[in-house]
Short mmCIF file of C-alpha atoms and ligand atoms in Angstrom, two decimals:
data_model
loop_
_atom_site.label_atom_id
_atom_site.label_comp_id
_atom_site.label_asym_id
_atom_site.label_seq_id
_atom_site.Cartn_x
_atom_site.Cartn_y
_atom_site.Cartn_z
CA MET N 1 101.91 130.78 89.30
CA ILE N 2 99.36 129.20 91.62
CA THR N 3 100.89 126.74 94.03
CA ALA N 4 99.60 124.65 96.88
CA SER N 5 99.62 126.27 100.28
CA PRO N 6 102.69 125.53 102.45
CA SER N 7 100.64 123.46 104.89
CA ALA N 8 99.38 121.29 102.02
CA ARG N 9 102.99 120.50 101.13
CA LEU N 10 103.79 118.71 104.36
CA SER N 11 104.49 114.97 104.50
CA ARG N 12 102.91 113.74 101.26
CA PRO N 13 103.68 110.03 100.65
CA ASP N 14 105.85 109.21 97.64
CA TRP N 15 103.53 108.11 94.82
CA ARG N 16 106.16 105.73 93.41
CA GLU N 17 106.12 103.74 96.66
CA ALA N 18 102.33 103.59 96.59
CA TRP N 19 102.54 102.47 92.94
CA ARG N 20 105.00 99.69 93.75
CA ALA N 21 102.91 98.51 96.70
CA ALA N 22 99.91 97.71 94.46
CA ILE N 23 98.19 94.34 94.88
CA THR N 24 98.92 92.02 91.94
CA ASP N 25 97.75 88.71 93.37
CA PRO N 26 93.96 88.16 93.12
CA VAL N 27 94.02 85.71 96.03
CA GLN N 28 95.59 88.38 98.21
CA LEU N 29 92.94 90.88 97.09
CA LEU N 30 90.15 88.43 97.91
CA ASP N 31 91.65 87.82 101.36
CA LEU N 32 91.85 91.55 101.93
CA VAL N 33 88.18 92.13 101.10
CA GLY N 34 87.04 89.12 103.12
CA LEU N 35 86.05 86.92 100.17
CA PRO N 36 88.64 84.10 100.14
CA GLU N 37 85.99 81.61 98.94
CA LEU N 38 85.95 83.31 95.52
CA ALA N 39 89.54 82.22 94.82
CA SER N 40 88.29 78.92 93.35
CA ARG N 41 86.43 80.90 90.67
CA LEU N 42 89.42 82.81 89.36
CA PRO N 43 90.42 82.19 85.73
CA ALA N 44 93.81 80.64 85.04
CA ASP N 45 96.60 83.15 84.40
CA ASN N 46 94.19 86.02 85.17
CA ALA N 47 92.60 85.43 81.74
CA GLY N 48 95.71 86.87 80.13
CA PHE N 49 95.44 90.33 81.75
CA ALA N 50 97.26 90.86 85.04
CA LEU N 51 95.48 92.05 88.14
CA ARG N 52 96.77 95.33 89.47
CA VAL N 53 95.06 97.49 92.11
CA PRO N 54 96.53 100.18 94.37
CA ARG N 55 96.02 99.54 98.07
CA GLY N 56 94.21 102.84 98.60
CA PHE N 57 91.63 101.89 95.97
CA ALA N 58 91.23 98.40 97.46
CA ALA N 59 90.65 100.00 100.87
CA ARG N 60 87.50 101.65 99.45
CA MET N 61 85.97 98.25 98.63
CA ARG N 62 83.27 96.91 100.95
CA ARG N 63 84.41 93.86 102.86
CA GLY N 64 82.44 90.69 102.24
CA ASP N 65 80.55 92.06 99.21
CA PRO N 66 81.15 90.03 96.03
CA ARG N 67 79.13 92.60 94.04
CA ASP N 68 81.18 95.57 95.25
CA PRO N 69 81.39 97.95 92.24
CA LEU N 70 85.08 98.69 92.79
CA LEU N 71 86.02 95.03 93.18
CA LEU N 72 84.14 94.04 90.02
CA GLN N 73 86.16 96.53 87.97
CA VAL N 74 89.46 94.81 88.77
CA LEU N 75 88.84 91.17 89.70
CA PRO N 76 89.56 88.63 86.91
CA GLN N 77 86.43 86.63 86.06
CA LEU N 78 85.88 83.32 84.28
CA ALA N 79 83.52 85.16 81.89
CA GLU N 80 86.57 86.86 80.37
CA LEU N 81 87.44 83.57 78.73
CA ASP N 82 84.18 83.50 76.75
CA VAL N 83 84.59 84.01 73.03
CA VAL N 84 81.75 86.35 72.03
CA GLU N 85 81.05 87.34 68.45
CA GLY N 86 81.83 90.99 67.76
CA PHE N 87 84.26 91.37 70.66
CA VAL N 88 87.75 91.79 69.21
CA ARG N 89 91.30 92.71 70.22
CA ASP N 90 91.52 96.23 68.68
CA ALA N 91 87.99 97.40 69.42
CA VAL N 92 88.42 101.10 68.51
CA GLY N 93 90.73 100.95 65.50
CA ASP N 94 93.77 102.39 67.27
CA MET N 95 96.17 100.61 64.96
CA ASP N 96 94.57 102.14 61.84
CA ALA N 97 94.67 105.69 63.27
CA LYS N 98 98.40 105.70 63.91
CA THR N 99 100.22 108.48 61.99
CA ALA N 100 103.56 108.79 63.77
CA HIS N 101 105.38 106.86 66.43
CA GLY N 102 103.03 106.89 69.43
CA ILE N 103 100.57 109.37 67.85
CA LEU N 104 96.95 108.59 67.08
CA HIS N 105 95.38 111.28 64.90
CA LYS N 106 91.72 110.33 64.85
CA TYR N 107 89.96 113.68 65.24
CA ASP N 108 90.39 117.06 63.53
CA GLY N 109 92.38 119.56 65.56
CA ARG N 110 93.49 117.06 68.12
CA ALA N 111 96.34 114.61 68.28
CA LEU N 112 96.49 111.87 70.87
CA LEU N 113 99.86 110.80 72.09
CA ILE N 114 100.26 107.43 73.76
CA ALA N 115 102.55 108.73 76.47
CA SER N 116 102.84 105.64 78.60
CA GLY N 117 101.76 102.04 78.47
CA SER N 118 101.62 101.74 82.25
CA CYS N 119 98.57 101.99 84.45
CA ALA N 120 98.37 102.01 88.23
CA ILE N 121 95.26 99.86 87.97
CA ASN N 122 94.16 97.29 85.42
CA CYS N 123 90.49 97.67 84.57
CA ARG N 124 89.01 94.43 83.27
CA TYR N 125 86.86 96.17 80.61
CA CYS N 126 89.78 98.21 79.25
CA PHE N 127 89.62 98.68 75.47
CA ARG N 128 93.40 98.57 75.30
CA ARG N 129 93.92 95.35 77.22
CA HIS N 130 95.41 93.85 74.04
CA PHE N 131 97.10 97.00 72.71
CA PRO N 132 100.78 96.51 71.74
CA TYR N 133 102.10 99.29 73.95
CA GLY N 134 105.65 98.06 73.69
CA ASP N 135 105.68 99.12 70.03
CA GLU N 136 103.56 102.24 70.18
CA ILE N 137 104.56 104.28 73.21
CA ALA N 138 106.02 107.71 72.55
CA ALA N 139 107.75 107.63 75.92
CA ALA N 140 110.61 109.87 76.99
CA GLY N 141 113.50 109.64 74.59
CA GLN N 142 111.07 108.88 71.77
CA TRP N 143 109.24 112.22 71.74
CA ARG N 144 111.02 113.42 68.63
CA ASP N 145 108.85 111.81 65.95
CA ALA N 146 105.63 112.46 67.80
CA LEU N 147 106.45 116.13 68.43
CA GLU N 148 107.61 116.56 64.86
CA HIS N 149 104.19 115.41 63.68
CA VAL N 150 102.43 117.90 65.97
CA ARG N 151 104.83 120.70 65.00
CA ASN N 152 104.27 120.17 61.27
CA ASP N 153 100.48 120.11 61.42
CA SER N 154 99.17 123.57 62.26
CA SER N 155 95.61 122.24 62.40
CA ILE N 156 96.42 120.61 65.75
CA ASN N 157 95.52 122.97 68.60
CA GLU N 158 95.09 120.38 71.31
CA LEU N 159 97.51 117.71 72.37
CA ILE N 160 95.94 114.85 74.26
CA LEU N 161 98.12 112.70 76.48
CA SER N 162 96.70 109.25 76.91
CA GLY N 163 97.91 105.75 77.42
CA GLY N 164 97.97 103.65 79.48
CA ASP N 165 98.11 106.51 81.95
CA PRO N 166 100.27 109.52 81.04
CA LEU N 167 100.69 110.47 84.69
CA ALA N 168 102.56 107.19 85.10
CA LEU N 169 105.51 109.14 83.68
CA THR N 170 107.62 111.13 86.09
CA THR N 171 106.95 114.85 86.16
CA ARG N 172 110.44 115.41 84.79
CA LYS N 173 109.56 113.40 81.69
CA LEU N 174 106.23 115.18 81.29
CA ALA N 175 108.08 118.51 81.49
CA GLU N 176 110.47 117.31 78.77
CA LEU N 177 107.46 116.72 76.56
CA THR N 178 105.84 120.09 77.17
CA ASP N 179 109.23 121.80 76.72
CA GLY N 180 109.08 120.41 73.19
CA LEU N 181 105.84 122.34 72.63
CA LYS N 182 107.37 125.69 73.53
CA ASN N 183 107.85 126.79 69.92
CA VAL N 184 104.62 125.28 68.63
CA PRO N 185 102.18 128.22 68.85
CA HIS N 186 99.25 126.39 67.26
CA VAL N 187 99.00 124.05 70.27
CA THR N 188 97.09 126.00 72.92
CA ARG N 189 95.54 123.21 74.98
CA LEU N 190 96.90 120.22 76.79
CA ARG N 191 94.44 117.51 77.71
CA ILE N 192 95.45 114.66 79.99
CA HIS N 193 93.40 111.50 80.34
CA SER N 194 94.22 109.90 83.65
CA ARG N 195 92.74 107.59 86.23
CA LEU N 196 95.57 108.33 88.68
CA PRO N 197 93.97 111.19 90.66
CA VAL N 198 91.30 108.64 91.65
CA VAL N 199 93.13 105.34 91.94
CA LEU N 200 96.46 106.72 93.20
CA PRO N 201 95.84 110.28 94.45
CA GLU N 202 99.37 110.34 95.89
CA ARG N 203 100.45 111.06 92.28
CA ILE N 204 99.08 114.61 92.55
CA ASP N 205 102.15 115.78 94.41
CA ASP N 206 103.75 119.21 94.67
CA GLU N 207 106.09 118.63 91.72
CA LEU N 208 103.21 117.72 89.42
CA ILE N 209 101.12 120.66 90.61
CA ASP N 210 104.00 123.09 90.06
CA TRP N 211 104.55 121.75 86.53
CA LEU N 212 100.88 122.07 85.64
CA ALA N 213 100.57 125.53 87.14
CA SER N 214 103.60 126.74 85.17
CA LEU N 215 102.34 125.67 81.73
CA PRO N 216 101.32 128.50 79.37
CA LEU N 217 98.52 126.31 78.02
CA GLN N 218 94.90 125.70 78.88
CA LYS N 219 94.80 122.47 80.82
CA VAL N 220 92.06 119.88 80.95
CA LEU N 221 92.25 116.66 82.90
CA VAL N 222 89.70 114.02 82.02
CA LEU N 223 89.31 111.67 84.94
CA HIS N 224 87.89 108.22 84.62
CA VAL N 225 85.57 107.40 87.49
CA ASN N 226 82.80 104.82 87.13
CA HIS N 227 81.23 104.83 90.59
CA ALA N 228 80.67 107.42 93.31
CA ARG N 229 82.42 105.23 95.86
CA GLU N 230 85.71 105.69 94.04
CA PHE N 231 85.81 109.18 95.58
CA ASP N 232 87.12 109.65 99.09
CA ALA N 233 88.83 112.48 101.00
CA SER N 234 92.20 111.79 99.36
CA VAL N 235 90.62 112.05 95.89
CA ASP N 236 88.80 115.25 96.88
CA ASP N 237 92.13 116.71 97.97
CA ALA N 238 93.82 115.70 94.68
CA CYS N 239 90.98 117.29 92.69
CA ARG N 240 91.16 120.49 94.73
CA ARG N 241 94.91 120.79 94.14
CA LEU N 242 94.46 120.24 90.40
CA ARG N 243 91.76 122.89 90.20
CA ASP N 244 93.94 125.30 92.17
CA ALA N 245 96.63 124.75 89.50
CA GLY N 246 94.20 125.96 86.83
CA VAL N 247 93.11 122.56 85.54
CA THR N 248 89.55 122.01 84.32
CA LEU N 249 88.31 118.62 85.54
CA LEU N 250 85.92 116.45 83.55
CA ASN N 251 84.87 112.87 84.01
CA GLN N 252 84.29 110.09 81.55
CA ALA N 253 82.84 106.84 82.74
CA VAL N 254 82.13 103.55 81.08
CA LEU N 255 78.64 102.08 81.40
CA LEU N 256 79.22 98.71 83.03
CA ALA N 257 76.66 95.99 83.73
CA GLY N 258 76.33 95.25 87.43
CA ILE N 259 78.50 98.24 88.37
CA ASN N 260 76.82 101.51 87.35
CA ASP N 261 73.91 100.58 85.07
CA ASP N 262 71.12 102.05 87.16
CA VAL N 263 69.94 105.61 87.66
CA THR N 264 70.92 105.76 91.33
CA ALA N 265 74.51 104.79 90.59
CA GLN N 266 74.77 107.28 87.72
CA ALA N 267 73.12 110.13 89.63
CA ASP N 268 75.32 109.50 92.66
CA LEU N 269 78.41 109.49 90.42
CA ALA N 270 77.49 112.83 88.84
CA GLU N 271 76.62 114.45 92.19
CA ARG N 272 79.68 113.11 93.98
CA GLY N 273 81.97 114.16 91.16
CA PHE N 274 80.49 117.65 91.09
CA ALA N 275 81.05 117.95 94.83
CA ALA N 276 84.74 117.34 94.06
CA GLY N 277 84.70 119.93 91.25
CA VAL N 278 84.44 117.42 88.39
CA LEU N 279 81.85 117.83 85.62
CA PRO N 280 80.39 114.79 83.83
CA TYR N 281 81.57 114.62 80.22
CA TYR N 282 81.03 111.27 78.55
CA LEU N 283 79.32 108.05 79.50
CA HIS N 284 80.82 105.50 77.12
CA GLN N 285 79.12 102.47 75.80
CA LEU N 286 81.57 99.65 76.27
CA ASP N 287 84.16 99.18 73.58
CA LYS N 288 83.73 95.66 72.26
CA VAL N 289 87.04 94.30 73.39
CA ALA N 290 87.59 90.58 73.68
CA GLY N 291 87.19 89.46 77.30
CA ALA N 292 84.77 92.21 78.35
CA ALA N 293 81.43 91.08 76.88
CA HIS N 294 79.95 90.40 80.35
CA PHE N 295 80.12 94.16 81.10
CA GLU N 296 77.96 95.14 78.12
CA VAL N 297 74.72 97.06 78.65
CA PRO N 298 72.38 96.91 75.60
CA ASP N 299 71.77 100.23 73.83
CA GLU N 300 68.06 100.05 74.61
CA ARG N 301 68.72 99.89 78.34
CA ALA N 302 71.44 102.54 78.07
CA THR N 303 69.12 105.04 76.38
CA GLU N 304 66.34 104.35 78.91
CA LEU N 305 68.85 105.03 81.64
CA MET N 306 69.71 108.39 80.08
CA ILE N 307 66.02 109.39 80.14
CA GLU N 308 65.84 108.44 83.82
CA LEU N 309 69.01 110.38 84.47
CA ARG N 310 67.78 113.53 82.71
CA ASN N 311 64.67 113.40 84.88
CA ALA N 312 66.76 113.03 88.02
CA LEU N 313 69.49 115.63 87.48
CA PRO N 314 70.04 119.18 86.24
CA GLY N 315 71.20 119.16 82.63
CA TYR N 316 74.78 120.14 83.44
CA LEU N 317 75.21 116.94 85.45
CA VAL N 318 74.08 114.62 82.67
CA PRO N 319 76.94 113.12 80.64
CA ARG N 320 76.67 112.42 76.92
CA LEU N 321 76.12 108.78 76.08
CA VAL N 322 78.55 107.95 73.29
CA ARG N 323 80.25 105.12 71.54
CA GLU N 324 83.61 105.14 69.82
CA VAL N 325 83.38 103.69 66.33
CA ALA N 326 86.55 102.77 64.47
CA GLY N 327 87.30 105.22 61.65
CA GLU N 328 84.62 107.81 62.56
CA PRO N 329 85.71 111.48 62.94
CA SER N 330 84.07 111.90 66.37
CA LYS N 331 82.44 109.86 69.09
CA ARG N 332 79.02 108.72 68.00
CA PRO N 333 76.10 109.78 70.26
CA VAL N 334 73.91 106.89 71.29
CA ALA N 335 70.46 108.38 70.70
CA SER N 336 67.81 108.45 73.40
CA ARG N 337 64.18 107.99 72.47
CA ALA N 338 62.11 111.16 72.91
CA ARG N 339 59.61 110.93 75.70
S1 SF4 K 1 93.95 102.63 80.21
FE1 SF4 K 1 92.46 103.39 81.72
S2 SF4 K 1 90.78 101.91 81.64
FE2 SF4 K 1 92.57 100.94 80.72
S3 SF4 K 1 93.53 99.81 82.41
FE3 SF4 K 1 94.53 101.80 82.25
S4 SF4 K 1 93.42 103.06 83.73
FE4 SF4 K 1 92.11 101.28 83.32
#
C-alpha cells in the first residue's frame, strides 16, 4: 500500500469544518472580493439555486474584478432568470437513463451511481441544478439496489461515482460501497468524478488516501477544473497525494462564455493542469440547462477554438470537444473544420 509520508500527515485541517465554513450569502462574497456595488444586481432568491463557495476557492478570486473567472462560475446573475428556448430542466436525459435506485446506465460497460447530492460548491452552469437528488441518491444505507444492479450485469466493468460530488460522502461510507464490490469480479475500475480536490482540497486527507490506496481496483479521478487559476499550492498537494495513491487524474472542463472561451485560457488550463499531474480529457459544450444560457459558446466558435488550441499545444494536452446528447450511447464529438 502506498501511503503519504509521515511529514505530510501532520496538522491537516478537518475538511468537514472547511465544508461547513463555505460562503452561502452572495452579499458576503461580494464584500469579500471587494465588489459590494454588485449586490444591487443579484437576482431574487439566488434565481432558485443557492450560492455556495468554499472560502479557499473564494480566496483565489481577484479582488475588485467583476469578470474574475472563478467569481463568474459561482455568482448568481440576473441572466439566469431568462427563459431561453431549448434550455430545459433535465438537459442530459438523466431521468430516462435511470435503471435502479441511484444508478444511471447510459453507456455500455459502465454504470454511473449518483452517490451524493451534495456539492461543496454550486456552479451556476451545472446541468443538474434542477435534478431531484432527494429521490435519486444511492447514498449509504441505500446501496443495496444499486449494487445488486451492478452485481447482476457482468457487462459492467467500470463503476462511476458521480453526483453531486461523491467525495462529499465520508470515507467510511465510500468504503462501505467498495466493500460491496468485493465479490463482483467483473468490476475492475472505479472512476470518481469530483470537484473537491480543487474547490476543497482539505478533503484529500489521510483517511481518503489510505482508502484509495487499499482498493484492488484501477482508480481514475476525473477532476472538474475550468480555469488555470483554480489551481494553487493546496490543489497541487492534493493532486500529488492522489497520484501517490495510484490514482490516474484527468480533467473535464465546461466551455463557458466569458470564463474560458479563448485560446489563452484553454492553453493555460491544460498546461497548469499537466504541471499538477492532470491530463486534459473532455471539454464539454454546455448542457442546455434552464438558467445557464448566458454561458453558451456557439459550436462555430468552439470548433475554431479547438483549431487554435491544437496549434498552440502538443496533442496530448488538447481535450476532446464533446457534447452530451440525451439517449446517445456515448458523448458526441463536436467536429472541428479541417484546416
Ligand atoms: S455537480 Fe459538479 S458542476 Fe454541478 S454544482 Fe456540483 S460540483 Fe458544480
